[in-house]
Amino acid sequence: MLVVVLSVSTVVHLYSTEYMSEDPHLPRFMSYLSLFTFFMLLLISSDNFVGLFLGWEGVGLCSYLLISFWFTRIQANKAAIKAMIVNRIADLAFTVGILTIFYTFQTVEFGAVFGLAPYLTSATVLFGTFVVPPVTVIALLLFLGAMGKSAQLGLHTWLPDAMEGPTPVSALIHAATMVTAGVFLIIRCSPLFECVPSILLFITLIGASTAFMAATAGLLQNDLKKVIAYSTCSQLGYMVFACGLSSYALSLFHLSNHAFFKALLFLSAGAVIHSVSSEQDLRRFGALGTLLPYTHGMFVIGSLALMGFPFLTGFYSKDLILELAASTVTVPGTFAYWLGLVTAFFTAYYSYRLLFLAFYGRPRAPRLYLTHTHELTPRMATALALLSLGSIFLGYLARDLFIGFGTPFWNGVIYHAPATTGAQLAGEFLPL
């Protein structure tokens, strides 16, 4: 996670120095961006729930500040407030979950909590009018907290509106910092979730439903950035239902891959918007491929990786998630497989639609826009080139390290219950 966050953040900072160079508030923007990265690093490097919660709230605060960066725009302020309120709902559940952890275990350190969790599966606690094991309550509350940050179904409404901020902000929120925090929490707490199969079932259903819902929403969007935003929501659904199927390493692999090609897509979209006088409506583009050949090439690489085109980065993780779901002979696994399969088709459709409307066909933009189009500056082009390398090669290079059979990479950090280990083996050796 440190490698992913620092790599993508560095590229976004490099890109932002050029992209926002004409903005009079550039120092404020760069300080917010750096603070955003700092809080994400605090979140992922903490060894206890309180430290994680400080980073968790910090990225929420920075997202509010960055979405409303252009505070003279009413829509930007509305979007920032919406993101803050929706996340407060989820954060309330997360806060209660941490308090429940302290009440139950008398500690908030990961090592102690995860070590003691299996011994409390037979204990009971009164939760509302239900008598349930405390581990079940804790797992449910933690997942509700993750649902808000990772924009799962029901708490997803803030994510498309977050596009009101500057484009580098969108890239950082969607690729490396805010929305990945929820998935990271589920993966980090795998020893807790493995004790509660009923919550894993719930996670699978929510993740698969989110992937399908967001893909259908992305089919008919006309705003360039909102199409990419809904694709993020859809890919997060893949990551979450992979966790629900107890394949945490595969989920983190897809998270890492997604960070690179989604940052590439957003920064390429920023280049398009920057060159056509801040226009974002796809219906007013067309034929930009001849005017912006380099940006067009980067957009094609990012889109193909998102689709899961063979031998690009997205293929290695998305395809394996679908294989895992297919090999899991359970009702939730089959449900996730079919929704994931249809979602993959929709993803390919709206990615091609975006490319066609923006870069091919006849020009539909006003002549004034077309006469002012310009290709990227060297600094911005370098940022896109670095991300394109990750979008092409990362999946191939890191596959055996992350999810290879018997890899020692995780060193016991990610835990699989004995009952779910067979499913992981079946995913590796799927019968034809």
Short mmCIF file of C-alpha atoms in Angstrom, two decimals:
data_model
loop_
_atom_site.label_atom_id
_atom_site.label_comp_id
_atom_site.label_asym_id
_atom_site.label_seq_id
_atom_site.Cartn_x
_atom_site.Cartn_y
_atom_site.Cartn_z
CA MET A 1 0.00 0.00 0.00
CA LEU A 2 2.86 2.37 0.74
CA VAL A 3 4.31 1.71 -2.71
CA VAL A 4 0.95 2.31 -4.40
CA VAL A 5 0.07 5.47 -2.46
CA LEU A 6 3.51 7.06 -2.74
CA SER A 7 3.92 6.19 -6.44
CA VAL A 8 0.57 7.54 -7.56
CA SER A 9 0.74 10.57 -5.24
CA THR A 10 4.17 11.51 -6.56
CA VAL A 11 2.94 11.40 -10.16
CA VAL A 12 -0.21 13.39 -9.28
CA HIS A 13 1.90 16.05 -7.53
CA LEU A 14 4.19 16.27 -10.56
CA TYR A 15 1.20 16.63 -12.88
CA SER A 16 -0.53 19.17 -10.61
CA THR A 17 2.39 21.61 -10.58
CA GLU A 18 1.80 22.13 -14.30
CA TYR A 19 -1.97 21.60 -14.49
CA MET A 20 -2.74 24.15 -11.75
CA SER A 21 0.11 26.53 -12.58
CA GLU A 22 -2.25 29.35 -13.65
CA ASP A 23 -4.40 29.08 -10.51
CA PRO A 24 -3.67 31.89 -8.02
CA HIS A 25 -4.19 29.49 -5.11
CA LEU A 26 -1.62 26.90 -6.18
CA PRO A 27 0.22 26.87 -2.77
CA ARG A 28 -3.05 26.09 -0.97
CA PHE A 29 -3.84 23.33 -3.47
CA MET A 30 -0.43 21.68 -3.15
CA SER A 31 -0.55 21.83 0.65
CA TYR A 32 -3.99 20.15 0.68
CA LEU A 33 -2.73 17.50 -1.73
CA SER A 34 0.32 16.76 0.44
CA LEU A 35 -1.82 16.66 3.59
CA PHE A 36 -4.14 14.20 1.84
CA THR A 37 -1.20 11.89 1.12
CA PHE A 38 0.11 12.27 4.69
CA PHE A 39 -3.19 11.16 6.23
CA MET A 40 -3.40 8.17 3.90
CA LEU A 41 0.12 7.15 4.91
CA LEU A 42 -0.89 7.49 8.57
CA LEU A 43 -3.93 5.31 7.91
CA ILE A 44 -2.06 2.46 6.25
CA SER A 45 1.01 2.47 8.51
CA SER A 46 -0.84 2.46 11.85
CA ASP A 47 -0.73 -0.65 14.04
CA ASN A 48 -3.94 0.10 15.93
CA PHE A 49 -7.51 1.19 15.25
CA VAL A 50 -7.16 4.66 16.82
CA GLY A 51 -4.23 5.60 14.57
CA LEU A 52 -6.11 4.20 11.59
CA PHE A 53 -9.16 6.25 12.58
CA LEU A 54 -7.09 9.47 12.72
CA GLY A 55 -5.88 8.87 9.17
CA TRP A 56 -9.42 7.85 8.18
CA GLU A 57 -10.90 11.15 9.38
CA GLY A 58 -7.95 13.07 7.94
CA VAL A 59 -8.55 11.85 4.38
CA GLY A 60 -12.23 12.72 4.84
CA LEU A 61 -11.32 16.26 5.86
CA CYS A 62 -8.87 16.68 2.97
CA SER A 63 -11.41 15.38 0.47
CA TYR A 64 -13.83 18.06 1.71
CA LEU A 65 -11.18 20.77 1.33
CA LEU A 66 -10.11 19.60 -2.14
CA ILE A 67 -13.58 18.99 -3.60
CA SER A 68 -14.57 22.51 -2.54
CA PHE A 69 -11.20 23.97 -3.61
CA TRP A 70 -12.96 26.29 -6.08
CA PHE A 71 -15.23 27.54 -3.31
CA THR A 72 -16.87 30.24 -5.45
CA ARG A 73 -18.72 27.48 -7.35
CA ILE A 74 -21.98 26.49 -5.69
CA GLN A 75 -21.88 22.94 -7.07
CA ALA A 76 -18.38 22.38 -5.66
CA ASN A 77 -19.55 23.41 -2.18
CA LYS A 78 -22.64 21.19 -2.44
CA ALA A 79 -20.55 18.20 -3.56
CA ALA A 80 -18.06 18.69 -0.70
CA ILE A 81 -20.83 18.89 1.90
CA LYS A 82 -22.51 15.81 0.42
CA ALA A 83 -19.25 13.84 0.60
CA MET A 84 -18.73 14.94 4.21
CA ILE A 85 -22.27 14.05 5.34
CA VAL A 86 -22.43 10.64 3.62
CA ASN A 87 -19.06 9.73 5.09
CA ARG A 88 -20.14 10.91 8.54
CA ILE A 89 -22.93 8.31 8.46
CA ALA A 90 -20.40 5.55 7.78
CA ASP A 91 -17.86 7.01 10.20
CA LEU A 92 -20.42 6.87 13.00
CA ALA A 93 -20.67 3.09 12.51
CA PHE A 94 -16.87 2.85 12.37
CA THR A 95 -16.52 4.85 15.60
CA VAL A 96 -19.03 2.61 17.40
CA GLY A 97 -17.14 -0.39 16.02
CA ILE A 98 -13.85 0.83 17.52
CA LEU A 99 -15.55 1.49 20.87
CA THR A 100 -17.03 -2.02 20.75
CA ILE A 101 -13.57 -3.45 20.02
CA PHE A 102 -12.15 -1.66 23.07
CA TYR A 103 -15.09 -2.76 25.26
CA THR A 104 -14.71 -6.38 24.12
CA PHE A 105 -10.93 -6.80 23.93
CA GLN A 106 -9.70 -4.01 26.27
CA THR A 107 -7.24 -3.00 23.54
CA VAL A 108 -7.26 -1.50 20.05
CA GLU A 109 -3.99 -3.00 18.79
CA PHE A 110 -4.38 -5.11 15.66
CA GLY A 111 -2.21 -7.99 16.85
CA ALA A 112 -4.08 -8.50 20.14
CA VAL A 113 -7.56 -8.07 18.63
CA PHE A 114 -6.92 -10.46 15.72
CA GLY A 115 -5.33 -13.03 18.01
CA LEU A 116 -8.26 -13.06 20.44
CA ALA A 117 -11.11 -12.81 17.91
CA PRO A 118 -11.51 -16.59 17.21
CA TYR A 119 -11.98 -17.27 20.95
CA LEU A 120 -14.99 -14.93 21.17
CA THR A 121 -17.09 -16.44 18.40
CA SER A 122 -19.10 -18.41 20.98
CA ALA A 123 -19.61 -15.43 23.33
CA THR A 124 -22.78 -13.33 23.07
CA VAL A 125 -23.74 -9.69 23.48
CA LEU A 126 -27.07 -7.85 23.30
CA PHE A 127 -27.16 -5.82 20.07
CA GLY A 128 -30.49 -3.97 19.95
CA THR A 129 -33.00 -6.79 20.43
CA PHE A 130 -30.66 -9.50 19.10
CA VAL A 131 -28.28 -11.72 21.04
CA VAL A 132 -25.22 -12.13 18.77
CA PRO A 133 -21.48 -12.77 19.13
CA PRO A 134 -19.53 -9.51 19.69
CA VAL A 135 -17.24 -10.36 16.75
CA THR A 136 -20.29 -10.28 14.44
CA VAL A 137 -21.26 -6.82 15.68
CA ILE A 138 -17.69 -5.53 15.27
CA ALA A 139 -17.35 -6.96 11.73
CA LEU A 140 -20.70 -5.45 10.67
CA LEU A 141 -19.83 -2.00 12.05
CA LEU A 142 -16.37 -2.01 10.45
CA PHE A 143 -17.86 -2.97 7.10
CA LEU A 144 -20.48 -0.22 7.34
CA GLY A 145 -17.61 2.22 7.89
CA ALA A 146 -15.81 0.82 4.84
CA MET A 147 -19.00 1.13 2.76
CA GLY A 148 -18.97 4.91 3.10
CA LYS A 149 -15.32 5.43 2.20
CA SER A 150 -15.37 2.91 -0.66
CA ALA A 151 -18.73 4.14 -2.00
CA GLN A 152 -20.66 0.89 -1.81
CA LEU A 153 -24.34 0.64 -2.72
CA GLY A 154 -26.44 2.95 -0.56
CA LEU A 155 -23.51 5.17 0.45
CA HIS A 156 -22.15 5.69 -3.07
CA THR A 157 -23.93 8.94 -3.92
CA TRP A 158 -21.05 11.25 -2.97
CA LEU A 159 -18.52 9.73 -5.37
CA PRO A 160 -19.79 11.01 -8.78
CA ASP A 161 -20.39 14.49 -7.31
CA ALA A 162 -16.79 14.61 -6.06
CA MET A 163 -15.85 15.35 -9.69
CA GLU A 164 -16.46 19.05 -8.96
CA GLY A 165 -12.91 19.37 -7.62
CA PRO A 166 -9.86 19.86 -9.88
CA THR A 167 -8.98 16.79 -11.98
CA PRO A 168 -5.75 15.89 -10.07
CA VAL A 169 -7.92 15.68 -6.94
CA SER A 170 -10.22 13.22 -8.69
CA ALA A 171 -7.21 11.12 -9.65
CA LEU A 172 -5.88 11.06 -6.08
CA ILE A 173 -9.28 10.36 -4.46
CA HIS A 174 -10.13 7.55 -6.89
CA ALA A 175 -6.74 5.95 -7.38
CA ALA A 176 -4.66 5.99 -4.23
CA THR A 177 -6.21 7.62 -1.19
CA MET A 178 -9.81 8.00 -0.14
CA VAL A 179 -11.88 5.28 -1.81
CA THR A 180 -9.24 2.59 -1.36
CA ALA A 181 -9.24 3.14 2.43
CA GLY A 182 -12.45 1.13 2.91
CA VAL A 183 -11.14 -1.86 0.94
CA PHE A 184 -7.83 -1.61 2.83
CA LEU A 185 -9.74 -1.76 6.15
CA ILE A 186 -11.52 -4.96 5.14
CA ILE A 187 -8.24 -6.57 4.00
CA ARG A 188 -6.37 -5.42 7.12
CA CYS A 189 -9.08 -6.90 9.34
CA SER A 190 -9.22 -10.23 7.52
CA PRO A 191 -8.70 -12.25 10.77
CA LEU A 192 -11.85 -10.61 12.17
CA PHE A 193 -14.01 -11.06 9.09
CA GLU A 194 -12.94 -14.69 8.64
CA CYS A 195 -14.56 -15.45 12.00
CA VAL A 196 -17.97 -14.30 10.74
CA PRO A 197 -19.14 -16.09 7.55
CA SER A 198 -22.53 -14.31 7.63
CA ILE A 199 -20.84 -10.89 7.29
CA LEU A 200 -18.67 -12.23 4.43
CA LEU A 201 -21.89 -13.24 2.67
CA PHE A 202 -23.25 -9.71 3.15
CA ILE A 203 -19.98 -8.21 1.85
CA THR A 204 -20.17 -10.40 -1.28
CA LEU A 205 -23.75 -9.37 -2.05
CA ILE A 206 -23.08 -5.65 -1.51
CA GLY A 207 -19.88 -5.70 -3.57
CA ALA A 208 -21.42 -7.52 -6.53
CA SER A 209 -24.51 -5.29 -6.47
CA THR A 210 -22.35 -2.16 -6.35
CA ALA A 211 -20.25 -3.32 -9.32
CA PHE A 212 -23.37 -3.96 -11.41
CA MET A 213 -25.23 -0.80 -10.35
CA ALA A 214 -22.29 1.53 -11.03
CA ALA A 215 -21.60 -0.05 -14.42
CA THR A 216 -25.22 0.46 -15.51
CA ALA A 217 -25.07 4.08 -14.31
CA GLY A 218 -21.87 4.67 -16.28
CA LEU A 219 -23.44 3.48 -19.54
CA LEU A 220 -25.39 6.67 -20.21
CA GLN A 221 -23.32 9.38 -18.51
CA ASN A 222 -22.33 12.29 -20.75
CA ASP A 223 -19.84 13.97 -18.39
CA LEU A 224 -16.32 12.73 -19.16
CA LYS A 225 -15.21 12.58 -15.52
CA LYS A 226 -18.46 11.03 -14.26
CA VAL A 227 -18.08 8.05 -16.60
CA ILE A 228 -14.66 7.40 -15.06
CA ALA A 229 -16.07 8.02 -11.56
CA TYR A 230 -18.76 5.37 -11.98
CA SER A 231 -16.14 2.97 -13.32
CA THR A 232 -14.21 3.49 -10.05
CA CYS A 233 -17.34 2.66 -8.06
CA SER A 234 -17.78 -0.47 -10.18
CA GLN A 235 -14.17 -1.63 -9.73
CA LEU A 236 -14.47 -1.07 -5.97
CA GLY A 237 -17.41 -3.47 -6.09
CA TYR A 238 -15.07 -6.09 -7.60
CA MET A 239 -12.54 -5.54 -4.80
CA VAL A 240 -15.21 -5.79 -2.10
CA PHE A 241 -16.84 -8.97 -3.36
CA ALA A 242 -13.38 -10.53 -3.75
CA CYS A 243 -12.95 -9.83 -0.01
CA GLY A 244 -16.38 -11.36 0.62
CA LEU A 245 -15.12 -14.52 -1.09
CA SER A 246 -12.12 -14.48 1.30
CA SER A 247 -9.62 -13.62 -1.43
CA TYR A 248 -8.04 -10.60 0.26
CA ALA A 249 -4.70 -10.83 -1.54
CA LEU A 250 -6.46 -10.81 -4.92
CA SER A 251 -8.53 -7.81 -3.83
CA LEU A 252 -5.38 -5.89 -2.89
CA PHE A 253 -3.79 -6.92 -6.18
CA HIS A 254 -6.75 -5.44 -8.09
CA LEU A 255 -6.56 -2.33 -5.88
CA SER A 256 -2.89 -1.83 -6.81
CA ASN A 257 -3.52 -2.38 -10.51
CA HIS A 258 -6.59 -0.15 -10.50
CA ALA A 259 -4.65 2.70 -8.88
CA PHE A 260 -2.34 3.02 -11.87
CA PHE A 261 -4.77 2.77 -14.75
CA LYS A 262 -7.43 4.86 -13.01
CA ALA A 263 -4.92 7.63 -12.26
CA LEU A 264 -3.87 7.43 -15.93
CA LEU A 265 -7.49 7.79 -17.07
CA PHE A 266 -8.21 10.76 -14.81
CA LEU A 267 -5.03 12.64 -15.65
CA SER A 268 -5.61 11.98 -19.37
CA ALA A 269 -9.17 13.28 -18.93
CA GLY A 270 -7.70 16.36 -17.26
CA ALA A 271 -5.46 16.89 -20.28
CA VAL A 272 -8.49 16.72 -22.60
CA ILE A 273 -10.52 19.12 -20.45
CA HIS A 274 -7.56 21.49 -20.15
CA SER A 275 -7.11 21.63 -23.92
CA VAL A 276 -10.77 22.28 -24.81
CA SER A 277 -11.45 25.25 -22.50
CA SER A 278 -12.73 23.18 -19.51
CA GLU A 279 -15.52 21.48 -21.50
CA GLN A 280 -16.54 18.10 -20.01
CA ASP A 281 -19.61 17.10 -22.08
CA LEU A 282 -18.72 14.13 -24.30
CA ARG A 283 -21.38 15.19 -26.81
CA ARG A 284 -19.32 18.31 -27.58
CA PHE A 285 -16.05 16.50 -28.30
CA GLY A 286 -15.26 14.24 -31.25
CA ALA A 287 -12.23 13.83 -33.52
CA LEU A 288 -9.80 14.82 -30.75
CA GLY A 289 -7.58 11.84 -31.61
CA THR A 290 -5.96 13.75 -34.48
CA LEU A 291 -5.51 16.92 -32.40
CA LEU A 292 -4.25 15.23 -29.20
CA PRO A 293 -2.44 12.07 -30.37
CA TYR A 294 -0.34 11.54 -27.21
CA THR A 295 -3.31 12.01 -24.85
CA HIS A 296 -5.36 9.74 -27.09
CA GLY A 297 -2.72 7.01 -26.81
CA MET A 298 -2.62 7.28 -23.02
CA PHE A 299 -6.43 7.18 -22.85
CA VAL A 300 -6.49 4.02 -24.97
CA ILE A 301 -3.97 2.30 -22.68
CA GLY A 302 -5.95 3.25 -19.55
CA SER A 303 -9.28 2.20 -21.08
CA LEU A 304 -7.96 -1.16 -22.30
CA ALA A 305 -6.48 -1.87 -18.86
CA LEU A 306 -9.84 -0.98 -17.28
CA MET A 307 -11.70 -3.31 -19.66
CA GLY A 308 -9.36 -6.16 -18.72
CA PHE A 309 -7.83 -6.43 -22.20
CA PRO A 310 -5.51 -9.48 -22.34
CA PHE A 311 -1.99 -8.99 -20.97
CA LEU A 312 -2.55 -5.47 -19.68
CA THR A 313 -2.58 -4.83 -15.93
CA GLY A 314 -6.35 -4.99 -15.35
CA PHE A 315 -6.62 -8.38 -17.05
CA TYR A 316 -4.51 -10.20 -14.46
CA SER A 317 -6.63 -9.19 -11.47
CA LYS A 318 -10.16 -8.76 -12.88
CA ASP A 319 -10.04 -12.08 -14.73
CA LEU A 320 -8.85 -13.88 -11.61
CA ILE A 321 -11.63 -12.34 -9.51
CA LEU A 322 -14.19 -13.72 -11.97
CA GLU A 323 -12.41 -17.11 -11.99
CA LEU A 324 -12.49 -17.20 -8.20
CA ALA A 325 -16.21 -16.39 -8.10
CA ALA A 326 -16.91 -19.07 -10.75
CA SER A 327 -14.98 -21.70 -8.79
CA THR A 328 -16.82 -20.96 -5.55
CA VAL A 329 -19.73 -23.40 -5.65
CA THR A 330 -21.97 -21.32 -3.38
CA VAL A 331 -25.02 -19.14 -4.03
CA PRO A 332 -23.24 -15.83 -3.21
CA GLY A 333 -20.23 -16.87 -5.32
CA THR A 334 -22.43 -17.68 -8.32
CA PHE A 335 -24.39 -14.44 -7.81
CA ALA A 336 -21.15 -12.43 -7.73
CA TYR A 337 -19.82 -14.28 -10.79
CA TRP A 338 -22.79 -13.52 -13.03
CA LEU A 339 -23.07 -9.90 -11.92
CA GLY A 340 -19.31 -9.51 -12.31
CA LEU A 341 -19.45 -11.01 -15.80
CA VAL A 342 -22.24 -8.66 -16.95
CA THR A 343 -20.39 -5.75 -15.29
CA ALA A 344 -17.24 -6.59 -17.30
CA PHE A 345 -19.29 -6.40 -20.51
CA PHE A 346 -20.80 -3.05 -19.49
CA THR A 347 -17.34 -1.75 -18.57
CA ALA A 348 -16.04 -2.56 -22.04
CA TYR A 349 -19.10 -0.89 -23.59
CA TYR A 350 -18.90 2.43 -21.74
CA SER A 351 -15.12 2.57 -22.09
CA TYR A 352 -15.44 2.20 -25.86
CA ARG A 353 -18.31 4.71 -25.92
CA LEU A 354 -16.17 7.25 -24.07
CA LEU A 355 -13.25 6.74 -26.47
CA PHE A 356 -15.47 6.98 -29.55
CA LEU A 357 -17.34 10.11 -28.44
CA ALA A 358 -14.16 11.91 -27.38
CA PHE A 359 -11.55 10.90 -29.92
CA TYR A 360 -13.24 9.50 -33.04
CA GLY A 361 -16.07 10.42 -35.38
CA ARG A 362 -16.73 13.94 -36.60
CA PRO A 363 -15.83 17.04 -34.56
CA ARG A 364 -18.79 18.34 -32.54
CA ALA A 365 -16.97 21.00 -30.50
CA PRO A 366 -17.27 24.70 -31.35
CA ARG A 367 -14.54 25.96 -33.69
CA LEU A 368 -13.20 28.19 -30.88
CA TYR A 369 -12.44 25.12 -28.72
CA LEU A 370 -10.72 23.25 -31.55
CA THR A 371 -8.47 26.15 -32.49
CA HIS A 372 -7.15 26.36 -28.90
CA THR A 373 -6.46 22.65 -28.35
CA HIS A 374 -2.90 21.90 -27.30
CA GLU A 375 -0.93 18.81 -26.43
CA LEU A 376 0.56 18.17 -22.98
CA THR A 377 3.59 19.95 -21.60
CA PRO A 378 6.69 17.73 -21.04
CA ARG A 379 6.10 17.50 -17.28
CA MET A 380 2.49 16.37 -17.65
CA ALA A 381 3.45 13.99 -20.46
CA THR A 382 6.12 12.42 -18.22
CA ALA A 383 3.52 11.85 -15.47
CA LEU A 384 1.22 10.04 -17.91
CA ALA A 385 4.09 7.98 -19.32
CA LEU A 386 5.03 6.73 -15.83
CA LEU A 387 1.43 5.70 -15.12
CA SER A 388 1.13 4.02 -18.52
CA LEU A 389 4.11 1.80 -17.68
CA GLY A 390 2.32 0.67 -14.52
CA SER A 391 -0.91 0.15 -16.47
CA ILE A 392 0.84 -2.12 -18.96
CA PHE A 393 3.40 -4.11 -16.94
CA LEU A 394 2.41 -4.10 -13.24
CA GLY A 395 -0.10 -6.94 -13.44
CA TYR A 396 2.33 -9.24 -15.24
CA LEU A 397 5.28 -8.42 -12.98
CA ALA A 398 3.45 -8.57 -9.62
CA ARG A 399 1.01 -11.43 -10.19
CA ASP A 400 3.11 -14.26 -8.76
CA LEU A 401 4.33 -12.06 -5.92
CA PHE A 402 0.83 -11.10 -4.76
CA ILE A 403 -1.25 -14.17 -5.50
CA GLY A 404 1.06 -16.90 -6.70
CA PHE A 405 0.49 -20.34 -5.26
CA GLY A 406 2.28 -20.54 -1.89
CA THR A 407 3.81 -17.06 -2.10
CA PRO A 408 5.49 -16.05 1.20
CA PHE A 409 4.97 -12.35 0.43
CA TRP A 410 2.18 -11.71 2.95
CA ASN A 411 3.94 -13.54 5.80
CA GLY A 412 0.69 -14.29 7.61
CA VAL A 413 -0.67 -10.73 7.59
CA ILE A 414 -3.65 -11.80 5.47
CA TYR A 415 -5.52 -14.67 7.10
CA HIS A 416 -7.70 -17.37 5.52
CA ALA A 417 -9.88 -19.58 7.68
CA PRO A 418 -9.41 -23.31 6.98
CA ALA A 419 -12.96 -23.47 5.56
CA THR A 420 -12.13 -20.92 2.84
CA THR A 421 -8.68 -22.18 1.88
CA GLY A 422 -10.15 -24.73 -0.53
CA ALA A 423 -11.85 -21.97 -2.53
CA GLN A 424 -8.50 -20.24 -3.03
CA LEU A 425 -6.98 -23.48 -4.35
CA ALA A 426 -9.95 -24.00 -6.66
CA GLY A 427 -9.39 -20.52 -8.06
CA GLU A 428 -5.76 -21.42 -8.85
CA PHE A 429 -6.69 -24.75 -10.48
CA LEU A 430 -10.05 -24.03 -12.09
CA PRO A 431 -11.22 -27.15 -14.01
CA LEU A 432 -11.99 -26.64 -17.70
#
